[in-house]
mmCIF file of C-alpha atoms in Angstrom:
data_model
loop_
_atom_site.group_PDB
_atom_site.id
_atom_site.type_symbol
_atom_site.label_atom_id
_atom_site.label_comp_id
_atom_site.label_asym_id
_atom_site.label_seq_id
_atom_site.Cartn_x
_atom_site.Cartn_y
_atom_site.Cartn_z
ATOM 1 C CA MET A 15 192.456 95.285 13.646
ATOM 2 C CA PHE A 16 195.595 97.147 14.691
ATOM 3 C CA GLU A 17 193.858 98.343 17.833
ATOM 4 C CA MET A 18 192.949 94.776 18.787
ATOM 5 C CA PHE A 19 196.535 93.694 18.208
ATOM 6 C CA SER A 20 198.063 96.440 20.359
ATOM 7 C CA LYS A 21 195.460 95.716 23.052
ATOM 8 C CA ALA A 22 196.556 92.091 23.085
ATOM 9 C CA LEU A 23 200.170 93.221 23.482
ATOM 10 C CA ALA A 24 199.383 95.723 26.235
ATOM 11 C CA GLN A 25 197.283 93.268 28.240
ATOM 12 C CA ASN A 26 200.026 90.637 28.194
ATOM 13 C CA GLY A 27 202.883 92.916 29.119
ATOM 14 C CA LEU A 28 205.413 90.383 30.366
ATOM 15 C CA VAL A 29 204.965 88.088 27.362
ATOM 16 C CA THR A 30 205.290 91.091 25.043
ATOM 17 C CA ALA A 31 208.526 91.966 26.839
ATOM 18 C CA PHE A 32 209.934 88.493 26.081
ATOM 19 C CA VAL A 33 209.261 89.063 22.370
ATOM 20 C CA VAL A 34 210.710 92.595 22.403
ATOM 21 C CA VAL A 35 213.901 91.546 24.196
ATOM 22 C CA GLY A 36 214.183 88.504 21.930
ATOM 23 C CA ILE A 37 214.061 90.765 18.874
ATOM 24 C CA ILE A 38 216.602 93.192 20.384
ATOM 25 C CA THR A 39 218.949 90.277 21.119
ATOM 26 C CA TRP A 40 218.537 88.919 17.590
ATOM 27 C CA ILE A 41 219.260 92.293 15.984
ATOM 28 C CA SER A 42 222.293 92.744 18.268
ATOM 29 C CA ALA A 43 223.681 89.347 17.331
ATOM 30 C CA ILE A 44 223.433 90.237 13.623
ATOM 31 C CA LEU A 45 225.003 93.683 14.197
ATOM 32 C CA SER A 46 227.794 92.091 16.238
ATOM 33 C CA ARG A 47 228.617 89.651 13.444
ATOM 34 C CA ARG A 48 228.150 91.860 10.384
ATOM 35 C CA LEU A 49 229.263 95.259 11.650
ATOM 36 C CA THR A 50 232.003 94.405 14.159
ATOM 37 C CA LEU A 51 232.946 90.888 12.964
ATOM 38 C CA GLY A 52 232.187 89.600 16.462
ATOM 39 C CA ARG A 53 234.637 91.979 18.165
ATOM 40 C CA VAL A 54 231.889 93.707 20.168
ATOM 41 C CA GLN A 55 229.760 91.146 21.989
ATOM 42 C CA GLY A 56 226.114 90.945 21.026
ATOM 43 C CA SER A 57 225.021 91.467 24.621
ATOM 44 C CA ALA A 58 226.972 94.752 24.822
ATOM 45 C CA ILE A 59 225.127 96.011 21.743
ATOM 46 C CA ALA A 60 221.801 94.787 23.159
ATOM 47 C CA ILE A 61 222.387 96.768 26.366
ATOM 48 C CA LEU A 62 223.199 99.897 24.330
ATOM 49 C CA ILE A 63 219.990 99.453 22.329
ATOM 50 C CA GLY A 64 218.153 99.089 25.644
ATOM 51 C CA LEU A 65 219.624 102.359 26.940
ATOM 52 C CA GLY A 66 218.691 104.037 23.652
ATOM 53 C CA LEU A 67 215.085 102.839 24.021
ATOM 54 C CA ALA A 68 215.109 104.092 27.620
ATOM 55 C CA TYR A 69 216.127 107.541 26.377
ATOM 56 C CA TYR A 70 213.396 107.504 23.729
ATOM 57 C CA GLY A 71 210.798 106.434 26.317
ATOM 58 C CA GLY A 72 211.923 109.138 28.729
ATOM 59 C CA ILE A 73 211.677 111.846 26.042
ATOM 60 C CA MET A 74 208.272 110.608 24.837
ATOM 61 C CA THR A 75 206.570 110.337 28.233
ATOM 62 C CA GLY A 76 208.594 112.677 30.459
ATOM 63 C CA LYS A 77 208.520 110.017 33.165
ATOM 64 C CA GLU A 78 211.228 108.042 34.954
ATOM 65 C CA LYS A 79 211.160 104.445 33.783
ATOM 66 C CA GLY A 80 212.353 104.677 30.194
ATOM 67 C CA ILE A 81 210.496 102.605 27.599
ATOM 68 C CA ALA A 82 208.487 100.904 30.379
ATOM 69 C CA ASP A 83 206.402 104.079 30.766
ATOM 70 C CA ILE A 84 204.896 103.532 27.317
ATOM 71 C CA SER A 85 201.919 101.275 28.116
ATOM 72 C CA LEU A 86 202.611 98.916 25.215
ATOM 73 C CA PHE A 87 206.007 98.129 26.769
ATOM 74 C CA SER A 88 205.024 98.162 30.442
ATOM 75 C CA GLY A 89 206.046 94.489 30.699
ATOM 76 C CA ILE A 90 209.676 95.568 30.227
ATOM 77 C CA GLY A 91 209.319 97.157 33.663
ATOM 78 C CA LEU A 92 208.444 93.813 35.241
ATOM 79 C CA MET A 93 210.995 91.797 33.254
ATOM 80 C CA GLY A 94 213.840 94.221 34.014
ATOM 81 C CA GLY A 95 212.678 95.071 37.537
ATOM 82 C CA ALA A 96 214.501 94.243 40.742
ATOM 83 C CA MET A 97 212.646 90.944 41.323
ATOM 84 C CA PHE A 98 213.519 89.269 38.017
ATOM 85 C CA ARG A 99 217.003 90.819 38.034
ATOM 86 C CA ASP A 100 217.899 89.471 41.461
ATOM 87 C CA PHE A 101 216.187 86.114 40.874
ATOM 88 C CA THR A 102 218.155 85.438 37.688
ATOM 89 C CA ILE A 103 221.413 86.672 39.254
ATOM 90 C CA VAL A 104 220.965 84.187 42.107
ATOM 91 C CA ALA A 105 220.377 81.459 39.496
ATOM 92 C CA THR A 106 223.766 82.227 37.898
ATOM 93 C CA ALA A 107 225.402 81.241 41.214
ATOM 94 C CA PHE A 108 224.600 77.662 40.242
ATOM 95 C CA GLU A 109 227.695 77.743 37.996
ATOM 96 C CA VAL A 110 230.008 79.180 40.683
ATOM 97 C CA GLN A 111 232.981 77.087 41.747
ATOM 98 C CA ALA A 112 232.844 77.289 45.557
ATOM 99 C CA THR A 113 236.643 76.990 45.897
ATOM 100 C CA GLU A 114 237.203 79.958 43.538
ATOM 101 C CA ALA A 115 234.724 82.081 45.457
ATOM 102 C CA ARG A 116 236.348 81.324 48.802
ATOM 103 C CA ARG A 117 239.876 82.068 47.579
ATOM 104 C CA ALA A 118 238.921 85.619 46.666
ATOM 105 C CA GLY A 119 236.853 86.357 49.780
ATOM 106 C CA LEU A 120 239.269 88.668 51.564
ATOM 107 C CA ILE A 121 240.308 90.655 48.506
ATOM 108 C CA GLY A 122 236.613 91.084 47.691
ATOM 109 C CA ALA A 123 236.029 92.689 51.096
ATOM 110 C CA LEU A 124 239.008 95.023 50.596
ATOM 111 C CA ALA A 125 237.692 95.945 47.144
ATOM 112 C CA LEU A 126 234.290 96.769 48.649
ATOM 113 C CA LEU A 127 235.799 99.140 51.178
ATOM 114 C CA ILE A 128 237.957 100.975 48.622
ATOM 115 C CA GLY A 129 235.032 100.944 46.196
ATOM 116 C CA THR A 130 232.934 102.879 48.712
ATOM 117 C CA VAL A 131 235.522 105.391 49.944
ATOM 118 C CA VAL A 132 237.200 106.343 46.634
ATOM 119 C CA PRO A 133 234.031 107.276 44.676
ATOM 120 C CA PHE A 134 232.715 109.114 47.742
ATOM 121 C CA VAL A 135 235.851 111.248 48.054
ATOM 122 C CA VAL A 136 235.855 111.974 44.306
ATOM 123 C CA GLY A 137 232.184 112.994 44.352
ATOM 124 C CA ALA A 138 232.664 115.204 47.406
ATOM 125 C CA VAL A 139 235.752 116.896 45.926
ATOM 126 C CA VAL A 140 234.040 117.550 42.581
ATOM 127 C CA ALA A 141 231.023 118.966 44.449
ATOM 128 C CA TRP A 142 233.392 121.238 46.412
ATOM 129 C CA SER A 143 235.103 122.474 43.262
ATOM 130 C CA PHE A 144 231.691 123.291 41.741
ATOM 131 C CA GLY A 145 230.922 125.496 44.736
ATOM 132 C CA TYR A 146 228.983 123.192 47.025
ATOM 133 C CA ARG A 147 230.780 123.995 50.266
ATOM 134 C CA ASP A 148 228.384 122.619 52.941
ATOM 135 C CA ALA A 149 228.824 119.132 54.378
ATOM 136 C CA VAL A 150 225.295 117.923 53.496
ATOM 137 C CA ALA A 151 225.649 118.741 49.793
ATOM 138 C CA MET A 152 229.155 117.294 49.516
ATOM 139 C CA THR A 153 228.105 114.110 51.318
ATOM 140 C CA THR A 154 224.971 113.617 49.197
ATOM 141 C CA ILE A 155 226.789 114.054 45.875
ATOM 142 C CA GLY A 156 229.700 111.919 47.113
ATOM 143 C CA ALA A 157 227.281 109.165 48.137
ATOM 144 C CA GLY A 158 225.665 109.356 44.696
ATOM 145 C CA ALA A 159 229.059 108.609 43.162
ATOM 146 C CA VAL A 160 229.059 105.342 45.159
ATOM 147 C CA THR A 161 225.715 104.133 43.741
ATOM 148 C CA TYR A 162 222.441 105.754 42.720
ATOM 149 C CA ILE A 163 220.719 104.120 45.689
ATOM 150 C CA VAL A 164 223.304 105.140 48.301
ATOM 151 C CA GLY A 165 222.938 108.774 47.138
ATOM 152 C CA PRO A 166 219.245 109.321 47.913
ATOM 153 C CA VAL A 167 219.300 107.070 51.004
ATOM 154 C CA THR A 168 222.176 109.100 52.458
ATOM 155 C CA GLY A 169 220.671 112.395 51.357
ATOM 156 C CA ALA A 170 217.327 111.559 52.995
ATOM 157 C CA ALA A 171 219.067 110.569 56.222
ATOM 158 C CA ILE A 172 221.023 113.835 56.546
ATOM 159 C CA GLY A 173 218.270 116.133 55.254
ATOM 160 C CA ALA A 174 219.411 117.096 51.741
ATOM 161 C CA SER A 175 217.114 119.037 49.386
ATOM 162 C CA SER A 176 215.398 117.237 46.507
ATOM 163 C CA ASP A 177 217.495 118.851 43.759
ATOM 164 C CA LEU A 178 220.636 117.616 45.506
ATOM 165 C CA MET A 179 219.121 114.138 45.630
ATOM 166 C CA ALA A 180 218.310 114.297 41.899
ATOM 167 C CA LEU A 181 221.895 115.346 41.214
ATOM 168 C CA SER A 182 223.255 112.488 43.305
ATOM 169 C CA ILE A 183 220.959 109.983 41.557
ATOM 170 C CA ALA A 184 222.133 111.323 38.194
ATOM 171 C CA THR A 185 225.760 110.855 39.263
ATOM 172 C CA GLY A 186 225.117 107.248 40.270
ATOM 173 C CA VAL A 187 223.145 106.392 37.140
ATOM 174 C CA ILE A 188 225.829 107.890 34.883
ATOM 175 C CA LYS A 189 228.456 105.850 36.712
ATOM 176 C CA ALA A 190 226.420 102.647 36.295
ATOM 177 C CA ILE A 191 225.943 103.352 32.584
ATOM 178 C CA MET A 192 229.667 104.077 32.150
ATOM 179 C CA VAL A 193 230.489 100.797 33.874
ATOM 180 C CA MET A 194 228.115 98.939 31.536
ATOM 181 C CA VAL A 195 229.374 100.582 28.352
ATOM 182 C CA VAL A 196 233.118 101.054 28.927
ATOM 183 C CA THR A 197 234.125 97.848 30.743
ATOM 184 C CA PRO A 198 234.091 95.427 27.781
ATOM 185 C CA TYR A 199 236.614 97.666 25.972
ATOM 186 C CA ILE A 200 239.062 97.896 28.886
ATOM 187 C CA ALA A 201 238.630 94.327 30.150
ATOM 188 C CA ARG A 202 242.250 93.499 29.283
ATOM 189 C CA PHE A 203 243.592 96.515 31.203
ATOM 190 C CA LEU A 204 241.480 95.487 34.202
ATOM 191 C CA GLY A 205 242.792 91.911 34.009
ATOM 192 C CA LEU A 206 239.167 90.831 33.817
ATOM 193 C CA ASN A 207 239.531 87.221 32.700
ATOM 194 C CA ASN A 208 239.227 85.171 35.893
ATOM 195 C CA PRO A 209 236.870 84.772 38.869
ATOM 196 C CA ARG A 210 239.215 86.565 41.278
ATOM 197 C CA SER A 211 239.449 89.778 39.262
ATOM 198 C CA ALA A 212 235.701 89.611 38.598
ATOM 199 C CA MET A 213 235.139 89.699 42.369
ATOM 200 C CA ILE A 214 237.523 92.661 42.738
ATOM 201 C CA PHE A 215 235.639 94.364 39.918
ATOM 202 C CA GLY A 216 232.332 93.662 41.677
ATOM 203 C CA GLY A 217 233.560 95.352 44.832
ATOM 204 C CA LEU A 218 235.034 98.419 43.157
ATOM 205 C CA ALA A 219 232.762 99.205 40.236
ATOM 206 C CA GLY A 220 229.609 99.350 42.314
ATOM 207 C CA THR A 221 225.941 98.625 41.653
ATOM 208 C CA VAL A 222 224.731 95.143 40.864
ATOM 209 C CA SER A 223 223.153 96.439 37.662
ATOM 210 C CA GLY A 224 226.327 98.086 36.356
ATOM 211 C CA VAL A 225 228.635 95.249 37.357
ATOM 212 C CA SER A 226 226.457 92.440 36.091
ATOM 213 C CA ALA A 227 225.682 94.118 32.779
ATOM 214 C CA ALA A 228 229.379 94.916 32.303
ATOM 215 C CA LEU A 229 230.446 91.348 33.031
ATOM 216 C CA ALA A 230 227.653 89.935 30.865
ATOM 217 C CA ALA A 231 229.043 91.956 27.980
ATOM 218 C CA THR A 232 232.637 90.919 28.763
ATOM 219 C CA ASP A 233 232.340 87.201 29.556
ATOM 220 C CA ARG A 234 229.054 85.930 30.926
ATOM 221 C CA ARG A 235 230.786 83.217 32.989
ATOM 222 C CA LEU A 236 232.188 85.966 35.253
ATOM 223 C CA VAL A 237 228.745 87.388 36.137
ATOM 224 C CA PRO A 238 228.067 85.339 39.294
ATOM 225 C CA TYR A 239 231.478 86.140 40.835
ATOM 226 C CA GLY A 240 231.139 89.882 40.306
ATOM 227 C CA ALA A 241 227.509 89.962 41.413
ATOM 228 C CA LEU A 242 228.296 87.983 44.567
ATOM 229 C CA VAL A 243 230.474 90.862 45.833
ATOM 230 C CA ALA A 244 228.610 93.777 44.234
ATOM 231 C CA THR A 245 225.446 92.883 46.110
ATOM 232 C CA PHE A 246 227.124 94.063 49.319
ATOM 233 C CA HIS A 247 228.122 97.362 47.715
ATOM 234 C CA THR A 248 224.845 99.258 48.130
ATOM 235 C CA GLY A 249 224.346 97.951 51.681
ATOM 236 C CA LEU A 250 227.807 99.017 52.775
ATOM 237 C CA GLY A 251 227.363 102.419 51.143
ATOM 238 C CA CYS A 252 224.005 103.015 52.846
ATOM 239 C CA LEU A 253 225.664 102.066 56.119
ATOM 240 C CA MET A 254 228.753 104.282 55.792
ATOM 241 C CA GLY A 255 227.269 107.263 53.896
ATOM 242 C CA PRO A 256 225.041 108.871 56.546
ATOM 243 C CA SER A 257 227.340 107.858 59.408
ATOM 244 C CA ILE A 258 231.128 107.740 59.242
ATOM 245 C CA LEU A 259 231.538 109.444 55.847
ATOM 246 C CA TYR A 260 229.147 112.296 56.684
ATOM 247 C CA LEU A 261 230.843 112.838 60.040
ATOM 248 C CA ALA A 262 234.249 112.885 58.354
ATOM 249 C CA VAL A 263 233.145 115.525 55.827
ATOM 250 C CA LYS A 264 231.527 117.558 58.600
ATOM 251 C CA ALA A 265 234.681 117.446 60.710
ATOM 252 C CA LEU A 266 236.817 118.593 57.781
ATOM 253 C CA PHE A 267 234.609 121.339 56.299
ATOM 254 C CA SER A 268 232.678 123.056 59.080
ATOM 255 C CA MET B 27 210.951 67.610 37.984
ATOM 256 C CA ILE B 28 211.864 71.039 36.673
ATOM 257 C CA ILE B 29 209.712 72.778 39.271
ATOM 258 C CA TYR B 30 211.873 71.303 42.067
ATOM 259 C CA GLY B 31 214.869 73.202 40.730
ATOM 260 C CA THR B 32 212.937 76.443 40.401
ATOM 261 C CA ALA B 33 211.458 75.949 43.877
ATOM 262 C CA ILE B 34 214.910 75.413 45.412
ATOM 263 C CA LEU B 35 216.139 78.548 43.658
ATOM 264 C CA ALA B 36 213.109 80.545 44.833
ATOM 265 C CA ALA B 37 213.492 79.330 48.413
ATOM 266 C CA CYS B 38 217.180 80.359 48.444
ATOM 267 C CA TYR B 39 216.250 83.735 46.931
ATOM 268 C CA LEU B 40 213.545 84.489 49.503
ATOM 269 C CA SER B 41 215.678 83.346 52.459
ATOM 270 C CA GLY B 42 218.605 85.447 51.225
ATOM 271 C CA ILE B 43 216.516 88.593 50.778
ATOM 272 C CA PHE B 44 214.963 88.090 54.218
ATOM 273 C CA LEU B 45 218.370 87.588 55.896
ATOM 274 C CA GLY B 46 219.707 90.637 54.026
ATOM 275 C CA ASP B 47 216.841 92.755 55.382
ATOM 276 C CA LEU B 48 217.471 91.416 58.902
ATOM 277 C CA LEU B 49 221.199 92.160 58.616
ATOM 278 C CA GLY B 50 220.436 95.642 57.303
ATOM 279 C CA SER B 51 218.121 96.549 60.162
ATOM 280 C CA ALA B 52 220.457 94.933 62.718
ATOM 281 C CA ILE B 53 223.316 97.252 61.745
ATOM 282 C CA GLY B 54 221.015 100.196 61.026
ATOM 283 C CA ALA B 55 221.796 100.519 57.308
ATOM 284 C CA LYS B 56 218.170 101.213 56.205
ATOM 285 C CA ALA B 57 218.754 98.942 53.213
ATOM 286 C CA ASN B 58 219.062 95.311 52.262
ATOM 287 C CA VAL B 59 222.651 94.314 53.061
ATOM 288 C CA GLY B 60 223.900 91.607 50.727
ATOM 289 C CA GLY B 61 220.562 89.810 50.360
ATOM 290 C CA VAL B 62 221.326 88.634 46.839
ATOM 291 C CA GLY B 63 224.839 87.583 47.849
ATOM 292 C CA ILE B 64 223.515 85.560 50.795
ATOM 293 C CA ALA B 65 220.969 83.919 48.478
ATOM 294 C CA MET B 66 223.775 83.000 46.060
ATOM 295 C CA ILE B 67 225.818 81.464 48.869
ATOM 296 C CA LEU B 68 222.746 79.480 50.029
ATOM 297 C CA LEU B 69 222.243 78.166 46.500
ATOM 298 C CA ILE B 70 225.904 77.141 46.235
ATOM 299 C CA PHE B 71 225.587 75.205 49.513
ATOM 300 C CA ALA B 72 222.263 73.650 48.456
ATOM 301 C CA LYS B 73 223.891 72.483 45.229
ATOM 302 C CA MET B 74 226.885 70.970 47.066
ATOM 303 C CA TYR B 75 224.607 69.199 49.560
ATOM 304 C CA LEU B 76 222.158 67.829 46.991
ATOM 305 C CA GLU B 77 224.886 66.638 44.630
ATOM 306 C CA LYS B 78 226.604 64.840 47.484
ATOM 307 C CA TYR B 79 223.443 62.820 48.134
ATOM 308 C CA LYS B 80 222.682 62.419 44.424
ATOM 309 C CA MET B 81 219.442 64.358 44.725
ATOM 310 C CA MET B 82 220.094 66.661 41.777
ATOM 311 C CA PRO B 83 218.937 65.017 38.542
ATOM 312 C CA LYS B 84 219.296 66.808 35.185
ATOM 313 C CA ALA B 85 215.686 67.995 35.122
ATOM 314 C CA THR B 86 216.020 69.682 38.511
ATOM 315 C CA GLU B 87 219.200 71.414 37.329
ATOM 316 C CA GLY B 88 217.275 72.555 34.272
ATOM 317 C CA GLY B 89 214.798 74.376 36.513
ATOM 318 C CA ILE B 90 217.673 76.513 37.817
ATOM 319 C CA ASN B 91 219.803 76.857 34.691
ATOM 320 C CA PHE B 92 216.890 78.218 32.664
ATOM 321 C CA TRP B 93 216.675 81.250 34.952
ATOM 322 C CA GLY B 94 220.436 81.706 34.906
ATOM 323 C CA ALA B 95 220.344 81.785 31.119
ATOM 324 C CA LEU B 96 217.561 84.398 31.167
ATOM 325 C CA TYR B 97 219.892 86.708 33.036
ATOM 326 C CA ILE B 98 221.276 88.639 30.065
ATOM 327 C CA PRO B 99 217.840 89.261 28.482
ATOM 328 C CA VAL B 100 216.682 90.565 31.877
ATOM 329 C CA VAL B 101 219.654 92.947 31.953
ATOM 330 C CA VAL B 102 218.673 94.235 28.503
ATOM 331 C CA ALA B 103 215.156 94.901 29.819
ATOM 332 C CA MET B 104 216.707 96.586 32.856
ATOM 333 C CA ALA B 105 218.793 98.870 30.622
ATOM 334 C CA ALA B 106 215.638 99.817 28.708
ATOM 335 C CA GLN B 107 214.038 101.273 31.850
ATOM 336 C CA GLN B 108 216.891 103.353 33.237
ATOM 337 C CA ASN B 109 216.245 107.037 33.726
ATOM 338 C CA VAL B 110 218.678 108.001 30.961
ATOM 339 C CA VAL B 111 217.088 111.419 30.414
ATOM 340 C CA VAL B 112 217.702 112.545 34.006
ATOM 341 C CA ALA B 113 221.190 111.059 33.942
ATOM 342 C CA LEU B 114 222.074 113.180 30.909
ATOM 343 C CA ARG B 115 220.385 116.266 32.363
ATOM 344 C CA GLY B 116 222.450 116.065 35.571
ATOM 345 C CA GLY B 117 225.081 118.181 33.884
ATOM 346 C CA TRP B 118 228.819 118.323 34.207
ATOM 347 C CA ILE B 119 229.060 117.825 37.951
ATOM 348 C CA ALA B 120 227.393 114.404 37.636
ATOM 349 C CA VAL B 121 229.384 113.408 34.553
ATOM 350 C CA ILE B 122 232.734 114.478 36.023
ATOM 351 C CA SER B 123 232.163 112.834 39.426
ATOM 352 C CA ALA B 124 231.018 109.605 37.770
ATOM 353 C CA ALA B 125 233.852 109.515 35.224
ATOM 354 C CA VAL B 126 236.643 110.335 37.688
ATOM 355 C CA ALA B 127 235.282 107.893 40.292
ATOM 356 C CA PHE B 128 235.064 105.098 37.732
ATOM 357 C CA ALA B 129 238.506 105.881 36.271
ATOM 358 C CA LEU B 130 240.178 105.790 39.704
ATOM 359 C CA CYS B 131 238.373 102.554 40.591
ATOM 360 C CA CYS B 132 239.561 101.036 37.297
ATOM 361 C CA CYS B 133 243.178 101.778 38.264
ATOM 362 C CA VAL B 134 242.648 100.108 41.643
ATOM 363 C CA ILE B 135 241.002 97.093 39.952
ATOM 364 C CA ALA B 136 243.916 96.750 37.536
ATOM 365 C CA THR B 137 246.402 96.943 40.432
ATOM 366 C CA LEU B 138 244.574 94.504 42.718
ATOM 367 C CA SER B 139 244.002 92.013 39.880
ATOM 368 C CA ARG B 140 247.752 91.828 39.333
ATOM 369 C CA MET B 141 248.662 91.628 43.044
ATOM 370 C CA GLY B 142 249.179 88.533 45.172
ATOM 371 C CA ASN B 143 248.107 85.159 43.855
ATOM 372 C CA ARG B 144 246.609 86.049 40.512
ATOM 373 C CA GLY B 145 243.487 84.234 39.424
ATOM 374 C CA ILE B 146 243.671 81.566 36.773
ATOM 375 C CA PRO B 147 242.177 82.850 33.504
ATOM 376 C CA LEU B 148 239.091 81.004 32.306
ATOM 377 C CA PRO B 149 239.665 79.008 29.144
ATOM 378 C CA PRO B 150 238.811 81.084 26.066
ATOM 379 C CA LEU B 151 235.244 80.712 24.871
ATOM 380 C CA ALA B 152 235.074 78.169 22.075
ATOM 381 C CA LEU B 153 235.529 80.044 18.806
ATOM 382 C CA ASP B 154 233.348 77.720 16.763
ATOM 383 C CA VAL B 155 230.298 78.758 18.764
ATOM 384 C CA PRO B 156 228.168 80.918 16.467
ATOM 385 C CA ALA B 157 227.760 84.492 17.668
ATOM 386 C CA ASP B 158 224.051 84.103 18.446
ATOM 387 C CA ALA B 159 224.735 81.176 20.774
ATOM 388 C CA ALA B 160 227.148 83.296 22.806
ATOM 389 C CA VAL B 161 224.482 85.973 23.244
ATOM 390 C CA ARG B 162 221.783 83.600 24.462
#
């Protein structure tokens, strides 16, 4: 009986994922109302529960894709994968006010540039202070501090070892998780209550996943504006990391 | 027809991703450059064009809005498949780089948000909306 039931769930992974996420959302809404009196948004709690499940899945299976590595929950991998994520983000653009988006265009570009250089410099300096003195290591870890995709792409291009790449991925993932978790609590400090600041946030805070989850937990109407800019973040990082930034580090430290 | 909306959305998505790949290889970035952003801009233009010629009935809009509303659940699923174990195992160098980088960026965000012509705050979300409706 139970075996038949779990087989039905495992064979219909995506549909199972809809039920699982529905239940998580429902529990989060109750927790938000009862435990925090609505002060912490339900979606912020839901994302935390998701990260908790990812940790559990990683410990249980020893693999890379969190809860999605447990076969019963493999549909979570499809539902939360890049295709569905990007498809639904594009759909949110349907609510964008074109005039608002245009007004913030230039400041968004400036934010992107600063958002690539500042994390890179921080990552490279921290790497240096931990004893990584060669240009390849400093560049790879610095690129990881930009996003967890820029890190390995840059590292592969300049010939970094695999443990350096893992370290740079870890840096990027931790940053994305921090962005998701911390942002709702400091939204007022960031001035995050209008489309313009959401676009600045998208340029500076990095990855589409971090930015969009953070904005979803702050005010879901800001998601499309932040995502619109953040989507250029990884591309710009992959462009600058192995080229101009690597050459700059090399010129300074060897 | 609802499928028209979803088809328009899908066409914008695919064109955007394709253009992003083209842009990436043109400038030698080895990655998709702004594919999702280009797709979003295409959808905004498609919406403006279709509304101008009254070719966007409610049902067609529904075929797009449904996917927009699914966005937060998809993010929850995305969170559930992050490599949290490796992130925590990265040790202090990863934690310190990430925290300092994010903290500095936050200061820049706060400064830029308050500079120049400040954005107009969105109206507060209606308070009488029950908490579960806000979560969607």
